PDB file of C-alpha atoms in Angstrom:
ATOM      1  CA  UNK A  28     102.253  87.064 111.570  1.00 80.00           C
ATOM      2  CA  UNK A  29      99.237  85.860 113.366  1.00 80.00           C
ATOM      3  CA  UNK A  30     100.329  87.783 116.427  1.00 85.00           C
ATOM      4  CA  UNK A  31     100.445  90.883 114.362  1.00 86.00           C
ATOM      5  CA  UNK A  32      96.311  90.033 112.881  1.00 84.00           C
ATOM      6  CA  UNK A  33      95.061  89.042 116.890  1.00 86.00           C
ATOM      7  CA  UNK A  34      96.823  91.992 118.427  1.00 90.00           C
ATOM      8  CA  UNK A  35      95.286  94.456 115.548  1.00 89.00           C
ATOM      9  CA  UNK A  36      91.752  92.744 115.886  1.00 87.00           C
ATOM     10  CA  UNK A  37      91.896  93.606 119.494  1.00 91.00           C
ATOM     11  CA  UNK A  38      92.720  97.157 118.665  1.00 90.00           C
ATOM     12  CA  UNK A  39      89.830  97.412 116.681  1.00 86.00           C
ATOM     13  CA  UNK A  40      87.285  95.854 118.734  1.00 87.00           C
ATOM     14  CA  UNK A  41      88.368  98.649 121.512  1.00 89.00           C
ATOM     15  CA  UNK A  42      88.373 101.004 118.721  1.00 86.00           C
ATOM     16  CA  UNK A  43      84.294 100.261 118.877  1.00 83.00           C
ATOM     17  CA  UNK A  44      83.765 100.146 122.272  1.00 87.00           C
ATOM     18  CA  UNK A  45      84.205  96.081 122.791  1.00 88.00           C
ATOM     19  CA  UNK A  46      86.611  94.708 125.434  1.00 94.00           C
ATOM     20  CA  UNK A  47      89.641  93.786 123.575  1.00 93.00           C
ATOM     21  CA  UNK A  48      89.046  89.763 123.157  1.00 92.00           C
ATOM     22  CA  UNK A  49      85.426  90.063 121.710  1.00 89.00           C
ATOM     23  CA  UNK A  50      86.416  88.796 118.235  1.00 84.00           C
ATOM     24  CA  UNK A  51      88.759  85.852 119.950  1.00 84.00           C
ATOM     25  CA  UNK A  52      86.121  83.149 119.487  1.00 83.00           C
ATOM     26  CA  UNK A  53      85.351  84.283 115.855  1.00 80.00           C
ATOM     27  CA  UNK A  54      88.715  83.213 114.897  1.00 78.00           C
ATOM     28  CA  UNK A  55      89.159  80.384 117.479  1.00 74.00           C
ATOM     29  CA  UNK A  56      89.552  77.897 115.336  1.00 74.00           C
ATOM     30  CA  UNK A  57      90.541  80.182 112.084  1.00 70.00           C
ATOM     31  CA  UNK A  58      92.084  79.121 109.235  1.00 67.00           C
ATOM     32  CA  UNK A  59      95.109  81.826 108.505  1.00 66.00           C
ATOM     33  CA  UNK A  60      96.033  82.057 104.659  1.00 65.00           C
ATOM     34  CA  UNK A  61      99.432  83.731 104.332  1.00 66.00           C
ATOM     35  CA  UNK A  62     100.614  84.081 100.300  1.00 67.00           C
ATOM     36  CA  UNK A  63     103.924  85.281  99.566  1.00 67.00           C
ATOM     37  CA  UNK A  64     103.520  87.550  96.356  1.00 66.00           C
ATOM     38  CA  UNK A  65     106.675  89.091  94.894  1.00 67.00           C
ATOM     39  CA  UNK A  66     106.367  91.352  91.932  1.00 67.00           C
ATOM     40  CA  UNK A  67     109.771  92.817  90.761  1.00 71.00           C
ATOM     41  CA  UNK A  68     109.274  96.354  88.692  1.00 73.00           C
ATOM     42  CA  UNK A  69     107.472  95.427  85.674  1.00 76.00           C
ATOM     43  CA  UNK A  70     109.430  97.454  82.449  1.00 81.00           C
ATOM     44  CA  UNK A  71     105.758  97.388  80.997  1.00 82.00           C
ATOM     45  CA  UNK A  72     103.616  97.952  83.834  1.00 72.00           C
ATOM     46  CA  UNK A  73     100.914  98.483  80.874  1.00 75.00           C
ATOM     47  CA  UNK A  74     100.497  95.145  79.492  1.00 79.00           C
ATOM     48  CA  UNK A  75     100.600  93.785  83.192  1.00 74.00           C
ATOM     49  CA  UNK A  76      97.655  91.845  84.426  1.00 72.00           C
ATOM     50  CA  UNK A  77      97.590  92.440  88.164  1.00 68.00           C
ATOM     51  CA  UNK A  78      94.438  90.683  91.099  1.00 70.00           C
ATOM     52  CA  UNK A  79      91.711  93.220  89.431  1.00 70.00           C
ATOM     53  CA  UNK A  80      89.169  94.762  91.816  1.00 73.00           C
ATOM     54  CA  UNK A  81      88.481  92.936  94.598  1.00 73.00           C
ATOM     55  CA  UNK A  82      87.261  92.929  98.558  1.00 75.00           C
ATOM     56  CA  UNK A  83      88.735  91.403 101.156  1.00 78.00           C
ATOM     57  CA  UNK A  84      86.495  88.519 102.157  1.00 75.00           C
ATOM     58  CA  UNK A  85      88.836  87.487 105.606  1.00 77.00           C
ATOM     59  CA  UNK A  86      89.005  89.686 108.637  1.00 79.00           C
ATOM     60  CA  UNK A  87      92.482  91.301 107.623  1.00 83.00           C
ATOM     61  CA  UNK A  88      94.758  91.411 105.010  1.00 82.00           C
ATOM     62  CA  UNK A  89      98.365  92.367 106.110  1.00 84.00           C
ATOM     63  CA  UNK A  90     100.254  93.843 103.123  1.00 83.00           C
ATOM     64  CA  UNK A  91     104.292  94.201 103.370  1.00 83.00           C
ATOM     65  CA  UNK A  92     105.424  97.004 101.444  1.00 85.00           C
ATOM     66  CA  UNK A  93     108.771  97.482  99.430  1.00 84.00           C
ATOM     67  CA  UNK A  94     109.480 100.250  97.101  1.00 83.00           C
ATOM     68  CA  UNK A  95     107.587  98.814  94.524  1.00 77.00           C
ATOM     69  CA  UNK A  96     103.771 100.073  93.943  1.00 76.00           C
ATOM     70  CA  UNK A  97     100.834  98.443  92.638  1.00 76.00           C
ATOM     71  CA  UNK A  98      98.128  98.531  95.021  1.00 81.00           C
ATOM     72  CA  UNK A  99      95.197 100.814  94.508  1.00 81.00           C
ATOM     73  CA  UNK A 100      92.274 101.366  97.004  1.00 82.00           C
ATOM     74  CA  UNK A 101      89.026 103.023  95.843  1.00 81.00           C
ATOM     75  CA  UNK A 102      88.297 106.336  97.232  1.00 83.00           C
ATOM     76  CA  UNK A 103      84.837 106.877  98.817  1.00 81.00           C
ATOM     77  CA  UNK A 104      84.885 110.437  97.859  1.00 89.00           C
ATOM     78  CA  UNK A 105      84.337 109.682  93.713  1.00 90.00           C
ATOM     79  CA  UNK A 106      84.395 105.965  93.512  1.00 84.00           C
ATOM     80  CA  UNK A 107      87.676 106.478  91.615  1.00 87.00           C
ATOM     81  CA  UNK A 108      90.856 103.459  92.319  1.00 83.00           C
ATOM     82  CA  UNK A 109      94.051 105.447  93.243  1.00 86.00           C
ATOM     83  CA  UNK A 110      97.747 104.215  93.311  1.00 85.00           C
ATOM     84  CA  UNK A 111      98.803 104.323  97.257  1.00 85.00           C
ATOM     85  CA  UNK A 112     102.284 104.907  97.218  1.00 88.00           C
ATOM     86  CA  UNK A 113     104.664 102.596  98.632  1.00 86.00           C
ATOM     87  CA  UNK A 114     106.295 103.303 101.954  1.00 87.00           C
ATOM     88  CA  UNK A 115     109.023 100.635 102.192  1.00 87.00           C
ATOM     89  CA  UNK A 116     109.439  98.661 105.659  1.00 87.00           C
ATOM     90  CA  UNK A 117     105.973  98.773 106.298  1.00 88.00           C
ATOM     91  CA  UNK A 118     102.451  97.200 106.310  1.00 86.00           C
ATOM     92  CA  UNK A 119      99.351  98.053 104.732  1.00 85.00           C
ATOM     93  CA  UNK A 120      96.352  96.132 106.725  1.00 85.00           C
ATOM     94  CA  UNK A 121      93.055  96.052 105.125  1.00 82.00           C
ATOM     95  CA  UNK A 122      89.984  95.569 107.262  1.00 81.00           C
ATOM     96  CA  UNK A 123      87.997  92.662 105.830  1.00 80.00           C
ATOM     97  CA  UNK A 124      84.247  92.268 105.187  1.00 78.00           C
ATOM     98  CA  UNK A 125      83.649  89.858 107.918  1.00 75.00           C
ATOM     99  CA  UNK A 126      84.848  92.562 110.312  1.00 75.00           C
ATOM    100  CA  UNK A 127      83.106  95.904 108.178  1.00 71.00           C
ATOM    101  CA  UNK A 128      79.536  93.543 107.486  1.00 63.00           C
ATOM    102  CA  UNK A 129      78.496  93.293 111.093  1.00 63.00           C
ATOM    103  CA  UNK A 130      80.012  96.575 112.437  1.00 61.00           C
ATOM    104  CA  UNK A 131      79.459  98.631 109.196  1.00 55.00           C
ATOM    105  CA  UNK A 132      77.236 101.460 110.930  1.00 51.00           C
ATOM    106  CA  UNK A 133      80.174 101.461 113.573  1.00 51.00           C
ATOM    107  CA  UNK A 134      83.045 101.732 110.895  1.00 48.00           C
ATOM    108  CA  UNK A 135      82.295 105.176 109.492  1.00 42.00           C
ATOM    109  CA  UNK A 136      85.253 105.037 107.158  1.00 44.00           C
ATOM    110  CA  UNK A 137      87.399 102.355 106.092  1.00 41.00           C
ATOM    111  CA  UNK A 138      91.030 103.993 107.238  1.00 44.00           C
ATOM    112  CA  UNK A 139      94.516 102.177 105.286  1.00 43.00           C
ATOM    113  CA  UNK A 140      96.966 102.606 107.489  1.00 42.00           C
ATOM    114  CA  UNK A 141     100.906 102.099 107.500  1.00 42.00           C
ATOM    115  CA  UNK A 142     102.633 100.645 110.453  1.00 43.00           C
ATOM    116  CA  UNK A 143     106.764 100.783 110.278  1.00 43.00           C
ATOM    117  CA  UNK A 144     109.022  98.329 111.190  1.00 42.00           C
TER     118      UNK A 144
END
């Protein structure tokens, strides 16, 4: 997972016009948090409590997908939260605040994209 994260950071650096290793120094002595959550389908989803609205403070969040929906993202056009249709056997990559904040003027739009495995 860490190799995937570093490769994605290289691609982000390239997309911003930097050398691929631009962010390596920031994460040389990094702390990686790996949390494995499994949420089985809930028979009463309206009664379930989730994580709630939040921003990811780190560099990247890599979210493995299955066939259970649960992720919501805020739509830029109106600020409304919408469900992300799950794409089994794929990942959703979220660029966190550590990357977004310094380069916000270069990142015109945060794109959630799917990587199929």
